[in-house]
PDB file of C-alpha atoms in Angstrom:
ATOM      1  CA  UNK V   1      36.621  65.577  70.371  1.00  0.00           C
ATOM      2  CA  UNK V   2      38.527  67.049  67.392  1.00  0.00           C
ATOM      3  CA  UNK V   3      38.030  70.783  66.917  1.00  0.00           C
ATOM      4  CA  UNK V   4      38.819  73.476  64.545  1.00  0.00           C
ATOM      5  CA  UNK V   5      38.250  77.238  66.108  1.00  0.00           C
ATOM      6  CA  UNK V   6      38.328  80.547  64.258  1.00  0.00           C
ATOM      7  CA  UNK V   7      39.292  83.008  65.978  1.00  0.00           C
ATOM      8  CA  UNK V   8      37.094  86.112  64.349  1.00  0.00           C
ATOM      9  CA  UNK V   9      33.770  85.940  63.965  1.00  0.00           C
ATOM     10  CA  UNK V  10      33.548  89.126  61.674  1.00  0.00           C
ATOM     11  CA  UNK V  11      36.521  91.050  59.892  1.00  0.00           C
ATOM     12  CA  UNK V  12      36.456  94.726  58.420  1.00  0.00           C
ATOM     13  CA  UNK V  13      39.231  95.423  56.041  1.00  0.00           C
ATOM     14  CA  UNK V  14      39.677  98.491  53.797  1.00  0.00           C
ATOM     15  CA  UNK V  15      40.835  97.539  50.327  1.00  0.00           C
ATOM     16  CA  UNK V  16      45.059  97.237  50.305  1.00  0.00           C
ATOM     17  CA  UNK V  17      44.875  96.283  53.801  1.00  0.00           C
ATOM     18  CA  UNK V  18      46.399  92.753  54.580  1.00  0.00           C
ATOM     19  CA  UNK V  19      44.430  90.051  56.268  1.00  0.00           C
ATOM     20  CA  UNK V  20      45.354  87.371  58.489  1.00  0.00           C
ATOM     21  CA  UNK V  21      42.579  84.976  59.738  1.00  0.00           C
ATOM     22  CA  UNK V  22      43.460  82.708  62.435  1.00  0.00           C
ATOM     23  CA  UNK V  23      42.388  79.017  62.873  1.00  0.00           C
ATOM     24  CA  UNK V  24      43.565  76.511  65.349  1.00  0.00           C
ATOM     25  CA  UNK V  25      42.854  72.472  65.449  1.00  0.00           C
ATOM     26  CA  UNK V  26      42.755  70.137  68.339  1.00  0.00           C
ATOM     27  CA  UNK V  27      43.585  66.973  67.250  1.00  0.00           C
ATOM     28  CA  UNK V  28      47.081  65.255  67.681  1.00  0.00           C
ATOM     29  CA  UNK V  29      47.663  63.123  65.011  1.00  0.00           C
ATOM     30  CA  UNK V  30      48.569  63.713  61.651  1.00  0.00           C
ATOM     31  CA  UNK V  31      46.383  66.356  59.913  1.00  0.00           C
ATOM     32  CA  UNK V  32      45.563  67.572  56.752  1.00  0.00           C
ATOM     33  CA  UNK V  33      44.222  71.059  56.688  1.00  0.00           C
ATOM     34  CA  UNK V  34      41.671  73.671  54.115  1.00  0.00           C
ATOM     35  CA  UNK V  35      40.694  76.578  53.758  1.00  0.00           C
ATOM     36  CA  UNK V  36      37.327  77.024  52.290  1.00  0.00           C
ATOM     37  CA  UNK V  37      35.905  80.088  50.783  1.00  0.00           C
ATOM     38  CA  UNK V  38      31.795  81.250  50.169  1.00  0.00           C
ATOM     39  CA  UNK V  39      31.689  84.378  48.027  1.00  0.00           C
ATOM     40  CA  UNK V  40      28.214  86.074  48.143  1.00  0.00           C
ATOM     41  CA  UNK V  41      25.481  83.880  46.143  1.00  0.00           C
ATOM     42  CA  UNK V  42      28.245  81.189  44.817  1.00  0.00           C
ATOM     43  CA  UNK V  43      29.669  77.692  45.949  1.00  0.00           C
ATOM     44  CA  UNK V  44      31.601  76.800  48.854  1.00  0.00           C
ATOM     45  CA  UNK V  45      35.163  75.768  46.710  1.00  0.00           C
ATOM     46  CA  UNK V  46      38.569  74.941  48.005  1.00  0.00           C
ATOM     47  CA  UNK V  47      40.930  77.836  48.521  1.00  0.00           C
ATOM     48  CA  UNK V  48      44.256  76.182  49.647  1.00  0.00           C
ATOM     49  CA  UNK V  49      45.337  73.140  50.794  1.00  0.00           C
ATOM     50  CA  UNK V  50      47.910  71.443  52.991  1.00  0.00           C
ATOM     51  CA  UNK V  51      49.181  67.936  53.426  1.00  0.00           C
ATOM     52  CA  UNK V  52      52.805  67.875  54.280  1.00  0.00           C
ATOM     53  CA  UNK V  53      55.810  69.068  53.013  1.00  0.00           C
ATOM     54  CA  UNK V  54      56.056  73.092  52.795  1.00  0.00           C
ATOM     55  CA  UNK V  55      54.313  74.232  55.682  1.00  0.00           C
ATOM     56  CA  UNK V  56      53.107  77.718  53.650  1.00  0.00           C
ATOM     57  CA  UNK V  57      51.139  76.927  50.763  1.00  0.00           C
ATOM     58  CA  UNK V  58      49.549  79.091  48.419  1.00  0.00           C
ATOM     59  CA  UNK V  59      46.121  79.074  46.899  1.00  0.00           C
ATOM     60  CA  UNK V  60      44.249  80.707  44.146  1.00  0.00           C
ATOM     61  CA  UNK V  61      43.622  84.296  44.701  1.00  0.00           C
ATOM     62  CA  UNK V  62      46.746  85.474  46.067  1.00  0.00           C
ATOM     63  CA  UNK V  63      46.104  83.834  49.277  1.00  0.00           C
ATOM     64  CA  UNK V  64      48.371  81.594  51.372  1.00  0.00           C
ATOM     65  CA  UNK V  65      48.384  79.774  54.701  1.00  0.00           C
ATOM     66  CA  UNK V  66      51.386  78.678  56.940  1.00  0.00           C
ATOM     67  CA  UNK V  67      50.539  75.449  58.941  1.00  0.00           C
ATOM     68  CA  UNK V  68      52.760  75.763  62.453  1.00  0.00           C
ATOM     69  CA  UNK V  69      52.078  72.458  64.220  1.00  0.00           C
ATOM     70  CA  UNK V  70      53.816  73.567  67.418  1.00  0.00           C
ATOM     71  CA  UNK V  71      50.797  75.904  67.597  1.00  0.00           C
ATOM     72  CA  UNK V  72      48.079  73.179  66.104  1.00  0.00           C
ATOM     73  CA  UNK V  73      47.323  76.690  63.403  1.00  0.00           C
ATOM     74  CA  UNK V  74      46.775  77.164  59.956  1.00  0.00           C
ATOM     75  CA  UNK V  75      46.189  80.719  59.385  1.00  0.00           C
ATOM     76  CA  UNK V  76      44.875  82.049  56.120  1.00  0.00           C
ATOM     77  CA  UNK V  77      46.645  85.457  55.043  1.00  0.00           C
ATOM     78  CA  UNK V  78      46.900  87.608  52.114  1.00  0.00           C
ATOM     79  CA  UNK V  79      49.041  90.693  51.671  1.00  0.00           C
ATOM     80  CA  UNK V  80      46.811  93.194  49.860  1.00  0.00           C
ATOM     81  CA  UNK V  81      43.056  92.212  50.043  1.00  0.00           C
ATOM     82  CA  UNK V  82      40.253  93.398  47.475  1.00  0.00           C
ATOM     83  CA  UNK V  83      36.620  94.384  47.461  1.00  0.00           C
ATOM     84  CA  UNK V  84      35.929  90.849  45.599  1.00  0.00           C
ATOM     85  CA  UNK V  85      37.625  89.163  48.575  1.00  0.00           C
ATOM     86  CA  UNK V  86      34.231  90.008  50.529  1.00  0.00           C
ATOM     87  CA  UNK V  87      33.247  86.431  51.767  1.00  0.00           C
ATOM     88  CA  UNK V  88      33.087  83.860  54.305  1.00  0.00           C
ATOM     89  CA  UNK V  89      36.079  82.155  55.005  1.00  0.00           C
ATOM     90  CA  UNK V  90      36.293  78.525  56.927  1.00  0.00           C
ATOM     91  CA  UNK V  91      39.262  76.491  57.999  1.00  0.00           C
ATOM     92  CA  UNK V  92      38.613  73.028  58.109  1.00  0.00           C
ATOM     93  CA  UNK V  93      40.428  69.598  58.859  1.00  0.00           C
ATOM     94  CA  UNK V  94      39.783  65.897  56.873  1.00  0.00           C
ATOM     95  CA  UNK V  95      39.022  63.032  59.449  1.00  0.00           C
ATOM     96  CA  UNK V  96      39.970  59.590  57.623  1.00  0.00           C
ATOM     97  CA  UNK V  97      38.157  56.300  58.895  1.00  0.00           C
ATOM     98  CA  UNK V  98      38.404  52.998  57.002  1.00  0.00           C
ATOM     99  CA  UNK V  99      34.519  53.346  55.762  1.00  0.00           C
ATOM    100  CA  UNK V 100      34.742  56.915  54.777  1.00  0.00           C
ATOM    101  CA  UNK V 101      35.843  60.499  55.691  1.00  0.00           C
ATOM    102  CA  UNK V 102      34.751  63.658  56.208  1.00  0.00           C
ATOM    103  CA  UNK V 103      35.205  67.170  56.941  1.00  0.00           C
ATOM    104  CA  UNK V 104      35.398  69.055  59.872  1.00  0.00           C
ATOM    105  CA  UNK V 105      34.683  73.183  59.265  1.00  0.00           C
ATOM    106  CA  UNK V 106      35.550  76.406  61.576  1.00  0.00           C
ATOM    107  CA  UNK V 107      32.689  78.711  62.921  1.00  0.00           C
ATOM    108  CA  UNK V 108      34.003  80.649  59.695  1.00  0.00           C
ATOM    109  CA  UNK V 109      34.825  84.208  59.617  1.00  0.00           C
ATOM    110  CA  UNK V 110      32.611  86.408  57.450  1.00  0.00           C
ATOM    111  CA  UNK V 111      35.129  89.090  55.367  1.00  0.00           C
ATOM    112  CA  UNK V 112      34.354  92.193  54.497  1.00  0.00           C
ATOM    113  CA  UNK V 113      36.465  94.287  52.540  1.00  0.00           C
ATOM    114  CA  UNK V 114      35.306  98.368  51.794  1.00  0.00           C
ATOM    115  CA  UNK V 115      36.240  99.920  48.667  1.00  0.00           C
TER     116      UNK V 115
ATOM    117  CA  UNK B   1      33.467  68.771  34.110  1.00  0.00           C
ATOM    118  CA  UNK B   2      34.371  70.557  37.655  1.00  0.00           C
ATOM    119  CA  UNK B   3      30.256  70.855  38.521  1.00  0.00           C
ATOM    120  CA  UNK B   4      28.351  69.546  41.005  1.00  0.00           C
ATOM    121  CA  UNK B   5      24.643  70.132  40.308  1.00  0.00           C
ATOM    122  CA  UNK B   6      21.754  70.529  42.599  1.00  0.00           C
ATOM    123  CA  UNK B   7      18.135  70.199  41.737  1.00  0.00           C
ATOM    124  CA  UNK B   8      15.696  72.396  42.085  1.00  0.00           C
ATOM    125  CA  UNK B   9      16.819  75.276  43.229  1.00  0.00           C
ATOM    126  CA  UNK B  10      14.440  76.256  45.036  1.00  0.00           C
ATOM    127  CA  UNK B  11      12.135  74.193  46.994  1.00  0.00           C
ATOM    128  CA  UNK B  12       8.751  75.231  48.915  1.00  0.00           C
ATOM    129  CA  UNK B  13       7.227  72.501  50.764  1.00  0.00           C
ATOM    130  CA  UNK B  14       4.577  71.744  53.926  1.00  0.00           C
ATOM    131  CA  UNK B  15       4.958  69.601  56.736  1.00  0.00           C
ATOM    132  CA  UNK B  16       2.926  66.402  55.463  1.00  0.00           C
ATOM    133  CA  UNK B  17       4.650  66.619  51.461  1.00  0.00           C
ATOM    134  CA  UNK B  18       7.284  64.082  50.519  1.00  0.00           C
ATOM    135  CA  UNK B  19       9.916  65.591  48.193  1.00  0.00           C
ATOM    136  CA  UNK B  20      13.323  64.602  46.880  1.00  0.00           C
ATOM    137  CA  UNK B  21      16.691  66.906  46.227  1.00  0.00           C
ATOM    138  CA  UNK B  22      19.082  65.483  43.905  1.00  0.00           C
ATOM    139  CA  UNK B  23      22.693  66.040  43.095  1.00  0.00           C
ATOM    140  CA  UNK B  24      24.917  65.093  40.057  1.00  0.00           C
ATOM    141  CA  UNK B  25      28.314  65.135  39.491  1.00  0.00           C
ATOM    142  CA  UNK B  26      30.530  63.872  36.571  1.00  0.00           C
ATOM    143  CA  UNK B  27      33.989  64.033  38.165  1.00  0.00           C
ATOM    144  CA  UNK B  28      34.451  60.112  38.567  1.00  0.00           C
ATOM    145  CA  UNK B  29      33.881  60.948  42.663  1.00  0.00           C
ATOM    146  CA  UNK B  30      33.383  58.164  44.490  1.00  0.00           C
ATOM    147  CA  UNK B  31      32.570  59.728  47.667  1.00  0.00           C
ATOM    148  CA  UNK B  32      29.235  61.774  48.084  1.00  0.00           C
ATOM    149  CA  UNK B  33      28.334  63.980  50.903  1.00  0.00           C
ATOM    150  CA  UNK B  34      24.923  65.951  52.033  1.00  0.00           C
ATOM    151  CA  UNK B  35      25.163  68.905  54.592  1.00  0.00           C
ATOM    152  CA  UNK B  36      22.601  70.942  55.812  1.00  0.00           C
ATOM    153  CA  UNK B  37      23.678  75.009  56.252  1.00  0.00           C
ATOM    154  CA  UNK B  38      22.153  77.670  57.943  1.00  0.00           C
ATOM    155  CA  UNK B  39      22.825  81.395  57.543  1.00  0.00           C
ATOM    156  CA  UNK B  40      26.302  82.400  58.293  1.00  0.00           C
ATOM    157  CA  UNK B  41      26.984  79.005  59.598  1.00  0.00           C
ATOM    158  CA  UNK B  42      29.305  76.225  58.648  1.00  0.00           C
ATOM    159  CA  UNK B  43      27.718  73.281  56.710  1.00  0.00           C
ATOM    160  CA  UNK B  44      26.964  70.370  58.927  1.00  0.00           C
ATOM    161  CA  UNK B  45      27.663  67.142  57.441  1.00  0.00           C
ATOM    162  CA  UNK B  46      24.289  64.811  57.173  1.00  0.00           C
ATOM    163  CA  UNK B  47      25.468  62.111  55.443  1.00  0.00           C
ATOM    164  CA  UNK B  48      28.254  60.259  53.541  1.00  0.00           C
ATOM    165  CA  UNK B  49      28.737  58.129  50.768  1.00  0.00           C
ATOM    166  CA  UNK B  50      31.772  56.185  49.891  1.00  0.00           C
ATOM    167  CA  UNK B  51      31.343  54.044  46.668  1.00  0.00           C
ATOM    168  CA  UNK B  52      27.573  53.973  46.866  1.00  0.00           C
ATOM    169  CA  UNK B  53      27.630  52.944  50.287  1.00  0.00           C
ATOM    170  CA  UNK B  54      26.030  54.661  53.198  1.00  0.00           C
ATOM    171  CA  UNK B  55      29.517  55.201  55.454  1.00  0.00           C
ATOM    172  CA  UNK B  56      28.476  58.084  58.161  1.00  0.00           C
ATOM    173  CA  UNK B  57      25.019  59.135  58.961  1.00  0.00           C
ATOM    174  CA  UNK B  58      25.631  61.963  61.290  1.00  0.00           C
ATOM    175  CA  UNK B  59      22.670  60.919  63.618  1.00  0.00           C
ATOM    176  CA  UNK B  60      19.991  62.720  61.264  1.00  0.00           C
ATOM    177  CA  UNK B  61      16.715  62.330  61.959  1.00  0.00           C
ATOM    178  CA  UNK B  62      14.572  59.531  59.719  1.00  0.00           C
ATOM    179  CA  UNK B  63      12.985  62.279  58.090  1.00  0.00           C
ATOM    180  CA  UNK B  64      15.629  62.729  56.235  1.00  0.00           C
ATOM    181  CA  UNK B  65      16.597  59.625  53.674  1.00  0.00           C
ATOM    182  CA  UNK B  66      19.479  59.379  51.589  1.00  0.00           C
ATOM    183  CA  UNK B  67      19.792  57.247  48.185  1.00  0.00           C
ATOM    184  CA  UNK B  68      22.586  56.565  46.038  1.00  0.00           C
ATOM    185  CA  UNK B  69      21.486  54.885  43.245  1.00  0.00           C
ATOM    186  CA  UNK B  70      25.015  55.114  41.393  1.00  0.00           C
ATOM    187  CA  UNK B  71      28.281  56.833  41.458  1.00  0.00           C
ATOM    188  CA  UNK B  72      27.596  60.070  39.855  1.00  0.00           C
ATOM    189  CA  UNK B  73      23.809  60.633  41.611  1.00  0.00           C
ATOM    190  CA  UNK B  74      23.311  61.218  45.131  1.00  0.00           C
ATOM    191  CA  UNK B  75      18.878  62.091  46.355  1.00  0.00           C
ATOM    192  CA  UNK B  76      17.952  63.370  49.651  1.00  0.00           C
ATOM    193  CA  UNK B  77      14.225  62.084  50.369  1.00  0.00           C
ATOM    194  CA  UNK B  78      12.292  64.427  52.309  1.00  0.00           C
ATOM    195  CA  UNK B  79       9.004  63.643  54.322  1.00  0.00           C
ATOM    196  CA  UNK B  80       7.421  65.247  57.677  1.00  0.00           C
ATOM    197  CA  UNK B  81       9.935  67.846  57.859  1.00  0.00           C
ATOM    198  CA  UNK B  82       9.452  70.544  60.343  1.00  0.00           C
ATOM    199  CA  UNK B  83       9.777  74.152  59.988  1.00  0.00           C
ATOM    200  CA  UNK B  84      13.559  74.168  61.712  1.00  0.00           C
ATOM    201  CA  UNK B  85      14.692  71.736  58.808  1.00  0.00           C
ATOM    202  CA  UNK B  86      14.760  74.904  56.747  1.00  0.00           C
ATOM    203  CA  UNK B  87      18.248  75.398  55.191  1.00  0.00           C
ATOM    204  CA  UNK B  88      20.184  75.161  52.224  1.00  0.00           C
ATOM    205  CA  UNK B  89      21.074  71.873  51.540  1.00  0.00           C
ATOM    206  CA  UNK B  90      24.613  71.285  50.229  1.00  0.00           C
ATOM    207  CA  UNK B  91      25.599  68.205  47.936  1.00  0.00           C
ATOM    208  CA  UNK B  92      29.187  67.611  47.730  1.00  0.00           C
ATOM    209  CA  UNK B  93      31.632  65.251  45.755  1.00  0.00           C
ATOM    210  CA  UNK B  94      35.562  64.055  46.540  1.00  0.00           C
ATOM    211  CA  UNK B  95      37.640  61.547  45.975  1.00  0.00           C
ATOM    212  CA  UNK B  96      37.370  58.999  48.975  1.00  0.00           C
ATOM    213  CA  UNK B  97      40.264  58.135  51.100  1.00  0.00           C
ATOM    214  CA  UNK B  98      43.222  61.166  51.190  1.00  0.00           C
ATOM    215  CA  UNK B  99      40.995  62.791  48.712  1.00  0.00           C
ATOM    216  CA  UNK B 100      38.560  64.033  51.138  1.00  0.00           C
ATOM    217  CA  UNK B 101      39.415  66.801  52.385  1.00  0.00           C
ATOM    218  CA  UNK B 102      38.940  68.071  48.521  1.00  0.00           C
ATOM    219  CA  UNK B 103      35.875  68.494  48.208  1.00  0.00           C
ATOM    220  CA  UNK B 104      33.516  70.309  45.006  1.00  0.00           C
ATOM    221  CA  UNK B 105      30.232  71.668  46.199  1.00  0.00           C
ATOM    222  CA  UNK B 106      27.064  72.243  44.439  1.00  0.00           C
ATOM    223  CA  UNK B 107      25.177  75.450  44.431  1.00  0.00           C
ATOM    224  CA  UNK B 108      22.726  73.656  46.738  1.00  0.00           C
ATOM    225  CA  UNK B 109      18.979  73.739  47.084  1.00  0.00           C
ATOM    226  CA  UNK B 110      17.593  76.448  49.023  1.00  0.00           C
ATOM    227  CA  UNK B 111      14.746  74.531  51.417  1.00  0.00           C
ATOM    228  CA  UNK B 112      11.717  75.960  53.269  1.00  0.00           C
ATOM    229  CA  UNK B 113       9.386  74.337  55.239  1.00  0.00           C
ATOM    230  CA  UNK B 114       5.956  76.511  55.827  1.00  0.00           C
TER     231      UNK B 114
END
């Protein structure tokens, strides 16, 4: 059965500290691949994106992701991370069927960044 | 218009009531999910719509009914639920097709069952 696993459950960061968040797929076909992101009290909304072509992307926030399908990962990074990046963070991958689709999400990895 | 919207809020409700959630969205969606979340958990897709057809029930249990009376509405009918089924209740709205994946959530509808 298709999979998505992330890797930490719970991440600590001082502010300025970079992040990296693993995630890892098991499916062998072709894949396309999210990052989702739940700040405190809001929406779950999209964060980045990948479909093909450049296998880093870049999202809103400063964030990016680099898609290595040798390793079936998509890990979610950012260079200098803030006190609003506090959140939970989930990887997911689409499914496609010919009467619909749907998501598939990560355990997620609850952020927290210290001032 | 980027919003999905959720109505109510909020929502108390015993064992025997029969309630409804209901989710709008004016993004010319065609697709129209429900998930069910729990605290620090990843939703869990309930159901899926895919111009106003029922595509994927996720095996939920008949307590649960979904409704799509057009493209931009999506209800959740509730009835007999049991104290477990309390979560927040997600709606969601994508494109169908590649488009899934891209998906705009709704503030959802926070759901206990006393």
């Amino acid at each position: 059965a298709q999979s998505v696993s992330q890797h930490n459950h719970h991440v600590i960061l001082s502010e300025a500290a970079s992040l990296e968040l693993g995630c890892n797929y098991s499916y062998g076909g072709t894949v396309n691949l999210f990052w989702y992101v739940q700040y405190p009290g809001q929406h779950l909304q999209l964060l980045l994106k990948y479909f093909s072509g450049d296998p880093l992307v870049k999202g809103i926030k400063g964030f990016e992701a680099e898609f290595i399908k040798s390793k079936f990962s998509f890990n979610l990074r950012k260079p200098s991370v803030q006190w609003s990046d506090t959140a939970e963070y989930f990887c997911a991958v689409s499914r496609i069927y010919n009467q619909g689709g749907k998501l598939i999400f990560g355990q997620g990895t609850e952020l927290s960044v210290k001032p | 218009d980027t919003e999905v919207t959720q109505t109510p809020k909020h929502l108390v409700m015993g064992m025997t009531n029969k309630k409804s959630l209901k989710c709008e969205q004016h993004m010319g969606h065609r697709a129209m999910y429900w998930y069910k979340q729990k605290a620090k958990k990843p939703p869990e897709l309930m159901f899926v719509y895919s111009y106003e057809k029922l595509s994927i029930n996720e095996s939920v249990p008949s307590r649960f009914s979904p409704e799509c009376p057009n493209s931009s509405l999506l209800n959740l009918h509730l009835h007999a639920l049991q104290p477990e089924d309390s979560a927040l209740y997600l709606c969601a709205s994508s494109q169908p097709g590649q488009g899934v994946g891209e998906q705009y959530f709704g503030p959802g509808t926070r759901l206990t069952v006393t």
